[in-house]
């Protein structure tokens, strides 16, 4: 018995139409798939129309689509992750966050404080990010802290500050969602939702954000494999969200010299496996500010589509992650160093 009902099943194959295929031929293929009880996902971008057939494997695989007029080839999707795989879409997905673009040659610098602590502190960080040419303002309003006694974030008040400051300086904003009960508040205030490392496999939360209508940035769990990250992204994409960004932020290893070990190899592996943009958080991997720039440069050299970096006007007074935040006064120089490498590697910074 199949585990998947047609409406919610996995894409099982794609039908690549010829460049010369007419709208009627495309529609005919769509009808054949739908009449068989399967769902369709039509992608018009790139080199031509690609039709994904979604549903019961036995039904979908049995359709004689190869012989239909206008069809160039039929490709079964072999990977466990379907919608996020390169097999499903060969061209890079470009995710738009307000005015910013990530992926497909567009490089986005996302930055801001670890936590939103006050309007004044967030504004000072945001002004530095904007002046440096950053594309997106980050800031945590709900903080996943190891100790329940540590600063937990300002909650909705933090969201209001983030939105107000983003509008004031002219930057789209992103924050972490930890609990589905806060989804409506987060949706109301931000341009992109991020799911933190500790919730990478909170599958119900992933499904919820996938249906939220917002772009989603998914951070790799500190003990998650690349394949588990891709499966987690599939949960988001399955809800109908095409705008998913993956983030490598360091994994747990035996090494203690850094907070986490930045898995640089995950970047080209992910780029080969998925059409989604891949960004890197060098701040949480490093754990100390002197290491953030070298890790950022390694990420760019390995092909990252963007970075998410912590900066604070006075890191020594920060309520979280004081040791790793770059002083806002030094953020411009940091971005210049990164962008030199972005330029020579043939990508364009998004503003
Ligand atoms: C963060 O970006 O503020 C954060 C908590 O990161 P991570 O989930 O990667 O630990
Ligand atoms: Mn942090």
CSV table of C-alpha atoms and ligand atoms in Angstrom, one decimal:
chain,number,residue,atom,x,y,z
A,1,UNK,CA,0.0,0.0,0.0
A,2,UNK,CA,1.2,3.4,-0.8
A,3,UNK,CA,2.0,5.8,2.1
A,4,UNK,CA,1.2,8.8,0.0
A,5,UNK,CA,-2.2,10.2,-1.0
A,6,UNK,CA,-1.9,12.0,-4.4
A,7,UNK,CA,-2.5,15.5,-3.1
A,8,UNK,CA,0.2,15.4,-0.5
A,9,UNK,CA,2.6,12.8,-2.0
A,10,UNK,CA,6.1,13.3,-3.2
A,11,UNK,CA,7.1,14.4,-6.7
A,12,UNK,CA,8.0,11.1,-8.3
A,13,UNK,CA,9.2,12.2,-11.7
A,14,UNK,CA,9.6,15.2,-13.8
A,15,UNK,CA,8.6,15.6,-17.4
A,16,UNK,CA,10.9,17.9,-19.3
A,17,UNK,CA,9.1,19.5,-22.3
A,18,UNK,CA,10.8,20.4,-25.5
A,19,UNK,CA,11.7,24.0,-25.9
A,20,UNK,CA,9.3,24.0,-28.9
A,21,UNK,CA,6.4,22.5,-27.0
A,22,UNK,CA,3.2,24.4,-27.3
A,23,UNK,CA,0.9,25.5,-24.5
A,24,UNK,CA,-1.6,22.9,-25.6
A,25,UNK,CA,1.0,20.1,-25.4
A,26,UNK,CA,2.0,21.2,-21.9
A,27,UNK,CA,-1.7,21.3,-20.9
A,28,UNK,CA,-2.2,17.8,-22.4
A,29,UNK,CA,0.6,16.3,-20.2
A,30,UNK,CA,-0.8,18.1,-17.2
A,31,UNK,CA,-4.3,16.6,-17.9
A,32,UNK,CA,-2.9,13.1,-18.4
A,33,UNK,CA,-1.2,13.3,-15.0
A,34,UNK,CA,-4.2,14.7,-13.3
A,35,UNK,CA,-6.6,12.2,-14.8
A,36,UNK,CA,-4.5,9.5,-13.4
A,37,UNK,CA,-5.2,10.9,-9.9
A,38,UNK,CA,-1.8,12.6,-9.4
A,39,UNK,CA,-0.9,16.2,-8.7
A,40,UNK,CA,1.3,18.5,-10.9
A,41,UNK,CA,3.8,21.2,-10.3
A,42,UNK,CA,4.6,23.2,-13.4
A,43,UNK,CA,7.9,25.1,-13.5
A,44,UNK,CA,8.1,27.5,-16.4
A,45,UNK,CA,11.5,29.1,-15.7
A,46,UNK,CA,14.9,28.2,-17.0
A,47,UNK,CA,15.4,26.3,-20.3
A,48,UNK,CA,11.8,25.3,-20.8
A,49,UNK,CA,8.7,23.9,-19.0
A,50,UNK,CA,9.3,21.2,-16.5
A,51,UNK,CA,6.2,19.3,-15.1
A,52,UNK,CA,6.6,17.5,-11.8
A,53,UNK,CA,4.2,14.6,-11.2
A,54,UNK,CA,3.2,14.3,-7.5
A,55,UNK,CA,1.6,11.3,-6.1
A,56,UNK,CA,1.5,7.5,-5.8
A,57,UNK,CA,4.7,6.1,-7.3
A,58,UNK,CA,2.9,3.1,-8.9
A,59,UNK,CA,0.4,5.4,-10.7
A,60,UNK,CA,2.8,8.1,-11.7
A,61,UNK,CA,5.6,5.7,-12.9
A,62,UNK,CA,3.1,3.8,-15.0
A,63,UNK,CA,2.0,6.7,-17.2
A,64,UNK,CA,3.4,6.4,-20.8
A,65,UNK,CA,4.4,10.1,-20.9
A,66,UNK,CA,7.6,9.6,-22.9
A,67,UNK,CA,5.5,9.0,-26.1
A,68,UNK,CA,3.3,12.1,-25.7
A,69,UNK,CA,3.8,15.0,-28.1
A,70,UNK,CA,6.1,17.8,-26.9
A,71,UNK,CA,7.8,15.7,-24.3
A,72,UNK,CA,11.6,15.6,-24.4
A,73,UNK,CA,12.3,13.2,-21.5
A,74,UNK,CA,10.8,11.8,-18.4
A,75,UNK,CA,13.2,11.7,-15.4
A,76,UNK,CA,12.3,9.6,-12.3
A,77,UNK,CA,13.4,11.3,-9.1
A,78,UNK,CA,15.6,8.9,-7.2
A,79,UNK,CA,16.5,10.9,-4.1
A,80,UNK,CA,14.5,10.8,-0.9
A,81,UNK,CA,14.4,14.6,-1.0
A,82,UNK,CA,12.4,15.5,-4.0
A,83,UNK,CA,11.4,19.2,-4.3
A,84,UNK,CA,14.6,20.5,-3.0
A,85,UNK,CA,16.8,18.2,-5.2
A,86,UNK,CA,18.8,19.3,-8.3
A,87,UNK,CA,17.0,16.5,-10.1
A,88,UNK,CA,13.7,18.3,-9.6
A,89,UNK,CA,15.1,21.7,-10.7
A,90,UNK,CA,18.5,22.0,-12.3
A,91,UNK,CA,18.8,25.8,-12.2
A,92,UNK,CA,19.6,27.7,-9.0
A,93,UNK,CA,16.7,29.0,-7.1
A,94,UNK,CA,16.9,32.7,-6.3
A,95,UNK,CA,15.2,33.6,-3.0
A,96,UNK,CA,14.0,37.1,-2.6
A,97,UNK,CA,13.8,38.7,0.9
A,98,UNK,CA,12.2,42.0,0.4
A,99,UNK,CA,14.7,43.8,-1.9
A,100,UNK,CA,17.5,41.3,-1.3
A,101,UNK,CA,18.3,38.3,-3.6
A,102,UNK,CA,20.2,35.2,-2.6
A,103,UNK,CA,21.4,32.5,-5.0
A,104,UNK,CA,21.9,32.2,-8.7
A,105,UNK,CA,25.0,34.4,-8.6
A,106,UNK,CA,23.5,36.9,-6.1
A,107,UNK,CA,25.4,37.0,-2.8
A,108,UNK,CA,23.7,38.4,0.3
A,109,UNK,CA,25.3,39.7,3.4
A,110,UNK,CA,22.8,39.2,6.3
A,111,UNK,CA,23.9,40.7,9.6
A,112,UNK,CA,22.8,42.2,12.8
A,113,UNK,CA,22.9,41.5,16.5
A,114,UNK,CA,22.6,38.1,18.1
A,115,UNK,CA,19.7,39.4,20.2
A,116,UNK,CA,17.5,42.4,19.9
A,117,UNK,CA,18.2,44.1,23.2
A,118,UNK,CA,16.8,47.6,22.7
A,119,UNK,CA,15.8,50.0,19.9
A,120,UNK,CA,19.0,52.0,20.3
A,121,UNK,CA,21.2,48.9,20.2
A,122,UNK,CA,19.4,47.4,17.1
A,123,UNK,CA,19.5,50.7,15.3
A,124,UNK,CA,23.2,51.2,15.8
A,125,UNK,CA,23.9,47.7,14.5
A,126,UNK,CA,21.5,48.2,11.6
A,127,UNK,CA,23.1,51.5,10.5
A,128,UNK,CA,26.4,49.7,10.4
A,129,UNK,CA,25.0,46.9,8.3
A,130,UNK,CA,23.3,49.3,5.9
A,131,UNK,CA,26.4,51.5,5.6
A,132,UNK,CA,28.5,48.5,4.9
A,133,UNK,CA,26.2,47.3,2.0
A,134,UNK,CA,24.5,44.5,3.9
A,135,UNK,CA,21.3,43.1,2.4
A,136,UNK,CA,19.3,41.8,5.3
A,137,UNK,CA,19.1,42.7,9.0
A,138,UNK,CA,19.1,39.8,11.5
A,139,UNK,CA,18.1,39.9,15.1
A,140,UNK,CA,16.8,37.3,17.6
A,141,UNK,CA,13.6,38.1,19.5
A,142,UNK,CA,13.1,34.5,20.8
A,143,UNK,CA,16.5,33.1,21.9
A,144,UNK,CA,17.4,29.4,22.2
A,145,UNK,CA,19.6,29.6,25.3
A,146,UNK,CA,21.4,26.7,26.9
A,147,UNK,CA,20.5,28.1,30.3
A,148,UNK,CA,16.9,28.8,31.2
A,149,UNK,CA,18.3,31.7,33.4
A,150,UNK,CA,20.0,33.4,30.5
A,151,UNK,CA,18.4,36.3,28.5
A,152,UNK,CA,15.6,34.7,26.5
A,153,UNK,CA,14.9,37.6,24.1
A,154,UNK,CA,12.3,40.4,24.1
A,155,UNK,CA,9.6,38.4,22.3
A,156,UNK,CA,7.0,40.5,20.5
A,157,UNK,CA,8.6,43.7,21.7
A,158,UNK,CA,11.8,42.6,19.9
A,159,UNK,CA,9.9,41.9,16.7
A,160,UNK,CA,8.4,45.4,16.8
A,161,UNK,CA,11.9,46.9,17.3
A,162,UNK,CA,13.3,44.8,14.5
A,163,UNK,CA,10.6,45.8,12.0
A,164,UNK,CA,10.8,49.5,13.0
A,165,UNK,CA,14.6,49.6,12.7
A,166,UNK,CA,14.5,47.7,9.4
A,167,UNK,CA,12.0,50.2,8.0
A,168,UNK,CA,14.1,53.1,9.4
A,169,UNK,CA,17.3,52.1,7.7
A,170,UNK,CA,15.8,50.4,4.7
A,171,UNK,CA,16.7,46.7,5.2
A,172,UNK,CA,14.5,43.6,5.0
A,173,UNK,CA,14.5,41.8,8.4
A,174,UNK,CA,14.7,38.2,9.6
A,175,UNK,CA,14.3,36.5,13.0
A,176,UNK,CA,14.3,33.0,14.5
A,177,UNK,CA,11.0,31.2,15.1
A,178,UNK,CA,11.2,28.6,17.9
A,179,UNK,CA,7.6,27.9,18.7
A,180,UNK,CA,4.7,27.6,16.2
A,181,UNK,CA,2.5,29.6,18.7
A,182,UNK,CA,4.6,32.7,17.8
A,183,UNK,CA,4.2,32.2,14.1
A,184,UNK,CA,1.5,34.8,13.5
A,185,UNK,CA,3.5,37.5,15.3
A,186,UNK,CA,6.6,36.6,13.4
A,187,UNK,CA,4.8,36.5,10.1
A,188,UNK,CA,3.4,40.0,10.8
A,189,UNK,CA,6.8,41.5,11.5
A,190,UNK,CA,9.5,39.9,9.4
A,191,UNK,CA,10.4,39.4,5.7
A,192,UNK,CA,12.1,36.0,6.3
A,193,UNK,CA,11.7,33.4,9.1
A,194,UNK,CA,14.7,31.4,10.2
A,195,UNK,CA,14.6,28.1,12.0
A,196,UNK,CA,17.6,27.6,14.3
A,197,UNK,CA,20.0,24.7,14.6
A,198,UNK,CA,18.2,23.3,17.6
A,199,UNK,CA,14.9,23.1,15.8
A,200,UNK,CA,16.2,21.7,12.4
A,201,UNK,CA,14.3,18.5,12.9
A,202,UNK,CA,11.2,20.0,14.6
A,203,UNK,CA,9.1,18.6,11.8
A,204,UNK,CA,5.8,20.2,12.8
A,205,UNK,CA,7.4,23.6,13.0
A,206,UNK,CA,9.0,23.0,9.6
A,207,UNK,CA,5.6,22.2,8.1
A,208,UNK,CA,4.1,25.2,9.7
A,209,UNK,CA,6.7,27.7,8.3
A,210,UNK,CA,6.4,26.0,4.9
A,211,UNK,CA,2.8,27.1,4.8
A,212,UNK,CA,3.4,30.6,6.2
A,213,UNK,CA,4.0,32.3,2.8
A,214,UNK,CA,7.4,33.7,4.0
A,215,UNK,CA,10.8,32.8,2.8
A,216,UNK,CA,12.5,30.4,5.2
A,217,UNK,CA,16.1,30.1,6.2
A,218,UNK,CA,16.9,26.7,7.7
A,219,UNK,CA,20.1,26.3,9.8
A,220,UNK,CA,21.8,22.9,10.0
A,221,UNK,CA,21.5,21.1,13.3
A,222,UNK,CA,24.8,20.9,15.1
A,223,UNK,CA,24.7,17.1,14.9
A,224,UNK,CA,22.7,16.7,11.6
A,225,UNK,CA,24.1,15.2,8.4
A,226,UNK,CA,23.8,17.0,5.1
A,227,UNK,CA,21.1,14.5,4.1
A,228,UNK,CA,19.1,15.2,7.2
A,229,UNK,CA,19.3,18.9,6.5
A,230,UNK,CA,18.0,18.3,3.0
A,231,UNK,CA,15.2,16.1,4.3
A,232,UNK,CA,14.3,18.9,6.8
A,233,UNK,CA,14.2,21.4,3.9
A,234,UNK,CA,11.9,19.0,2.1
A,235,UNK,CA,9.4,19.4,5.0
A,236,UNK,CA,9.4,23.1,4.4
A,237,UNK,CA,9.2,22.8,0.6
A,238,UNK,CA,6.4,20.2,0.8
A,239,UNK,CA,4.1,22.9,2.4
A,240,UNK,CA,4.4,24.8,-0.9
A,241,UNK,CA,7.3,27.0,0.0
A,242,UNK,CA,9.8,27.4,-2.8
A,243,UNK,CA,11.9,30.1,-1.0
A,244,UNK,CA,14.1,28.1,1.2
A,245,UNK,CA,17.7,29.0,2.1
A,246,UNK,CA,20.0,26.5,3.8
A,247,UNK,CA,22.6,27.6,6.3
A,248,UNK,CA,25.8,25.8,7.4
A,249,UNK,CA,26.6,27.0,10.9
A,250,UNK,CA,29.1,24.5,12.3
A,251,UNK,CA,28.8,21.0,13.6
A,252,UNK,CA,29.8,19.2,16.8
A,253,UNK,CA,33.2,17.5,16.5
A,254,UNK,CA,35.9,16.5,19.1
A,255,UNK,CA,37.6,19.9,18.4
A,256,UNK,CA,37.3,22.5,21.1
A,257,UNK,CA,39.4,25.3,19.7
A,258,UNK,CA,36.3,26.7,18.0
A,259,UNK,CA,32.7,26.7,19.3
A,260,UNK,CA,31.7,24.4,16.4
A,261,UNK,CA,33.6,23.0,13.4
A,262,UNK,CA,32.5,24.9,10.3
A,263,UNK,CA,31.8,22.1,7.7
A,264,UNK,CA,33.2,23.9,4.6
A,265,UNK,CA,32.7,20.7,2.6
A,266,UNK,CA,29.0,20.9,3.2
A,267,UNK,CA,28.8,23.9,0.9
A,268,UNK,CA,29.8,22.3,-2.4
A,269,UNK,CA,28.1,19.1,-1.4
A,270,UNK,CA,24.8,20.9,-0.9
A,271,UNK,CA,25.2,23.0,-4.0
A,272,UNK,CA,25.5,19.8,-6.0
A,273,UNK,CA,22.5,18.1,-4.3
A,274,UNK,CA,20.0,21.0,-4.2
A,275,UNK,CA,19.0,24.0,-6.3
A,276,UNK,CA,18.4,26.0,-3.0
A,277,UNK,CA,20.8,28.8,-2.0
A,278,UNK,CA,23.4,27.9,0.6
A,279,UNK,CA,24.6,30.5,3.1
A,280,UNK,CA,27.0,30.2,6.0
A,281,UNK,CA,27.0,31.5,9.6
A,282,UNK,CA,30.7,31.9,10.5
A,283,UNK,CA,29.8,33.6,13.8
A,284,UNK,CA,28.3,30.7,15.6
A,285,UNK,CA,30.9,28.3,14.2
A,286,UNK,CA,33.8,30.5,15.3
A,287,UNK,CA,32.5,31.5,18.7
A,288,UNK,CA,35.1,34.2,18.8
A,289,UNK,CA,35.3,37.3,16.7
A,290,UNK,CA,38.9,36.9,15.5
A,291,UNK,CA,37.9,33.8,13.6
A,292,UNK,CA,34.8,35.1,11.9
A,293,UNK,CA,36.6,36.7,8.9
A,294,UNK,CA,38.7,33.7,8.0
A,295,UNK,CA,35.7,31.4,8.2
A,296,UNK,CA,33.6,33.8,6.2
A,297,UNK,CA,36.3,33.9,3.5
A,298,UNK,CA,36.5,30.1,3.4
A,299,UNK,CA,32.8,30.0,3.0
A,300,UNK,CA,32.8,32.4,0.1
A,301,UNK,CA,35.7,30.5,-1.6
A,302,UNK,CA,33.7,27.3,-1.3
A,303,UNK,CA,30.8,28.8,-3.1
A,304,UNK,CA,28.4,30.1,-0.4
A,305,UNK,CA,25.6,32.3,-1.7
A,306,UNK,CA,25.7,34.5,1.3
A,307,UNK,CA,26.6,34.9,5.0
A,308,UNK,CA,24.8,35.6,8.2
A,309,UNK,CA,27.0,37.4,10.7
A,310,UNK,CA,26.6,38.8,14.1
A,311,UNK,CA,27.5,42.5,14.8
A,312,UNK,CA,26.8,44.6,17.9
A,313,UNK,CA,27.5,48.3,18.7
A,314,UNK,CA,29.2,47.3,22.0
A,315,UNK,CA,29.8,43.5,22.0
A,316,UNK,CA,31.3,43.6,25.5
A,317,UNK,CA,27.8,44.6,26.8
A,318,UNK,CA,25.9,42.1,24.6
A,319,UNK,CA,23.3,40.0,26.4
A,320,UNK,CA,24.2,36.9,24.3
A,321,UNK,CA,27.2,35.8,22.3
A,322,UNK,CA,29.4,38.7,23.4
A,323,UNK,CA,32.6,36.9,22.3
A,324,UNK,CA,31.8,36.4,18.7
A,325,UNK,CA,29.9,39.6,17.7
A,326,UNK,CA,31.9,41.9,15.4
A,327,UNK,CA,31.9,45.5,16.8
A,328,UNK,CA,29.6,47.6,14.5
A,329,UNK,CA,32.4,50.1,14.0
A,330,UNK,CA,34.5,47.3,12.3
A,331,UNK,CA,31.7,45.8,10.3
A,332,UNK,CA,32.4,48.0,7.2
A,333,UNK,CA,36.0,46.7,7.0
A,334,UNK,CA,34.8,43.1,7.4
A,335,UNK,CA,32.3,43.4,4.5
A,336,UNK,CA,35.0,45.0,2.3
A,337,UNK,CA,37.3,42.0,2.9
A,338,UNK,CA,34.5,39.6,2.1
A,339,UNK,CA,33.3,41.4,-1.0
A,340,UNK,CA,36.7,41.4,-2.6
A,341,UNK,CA,36.5,37.7,-2.7
A,342,UNK,CA,32.9,37.7,-3.7
A,343,UNK,CA,33.8,39.8,-6.8
A,344,UNK,CA,36.7,37.7,-7.9
A,345,UNK,CA,34.6,34.6,-7.6
A,346,UNK,CA,32.1,36.0,-10.1
A,347,UNK,CA,29.2,36.8,-7.9
A,348,UNK,CA,27.4,40.0,-7.4
A,349,UNK,CA,26.6,41.4,-3.9
A,350,UNK,CA,22.9,41.9,-3.4
A,351,UNK,CA,21.9,45.2,-1.7
B,1,LIG,C1,21.4,32.5,15.9
B,1,LIG,O1,21.7,32.6,14.7
B,1,LIG,O2,21.1,33.4,16.7
B,1,LIG,C2,21.5,31.1,16.5
B,1,LIG,C3,21.0,30.9,17.8
B,1,LIG,O3,22.1,30.3,15.7
B,1,LIG,P1,22.1,28.6,15.8
B,1,LIG,O4,20.6,28.2,15.7
B,1,LIG,O5,22.8,28.3,14.5
B,1,LIG,O6,22.8,28.2,17.0
B,2,LIG,MN1,24.0,34.3,18.5
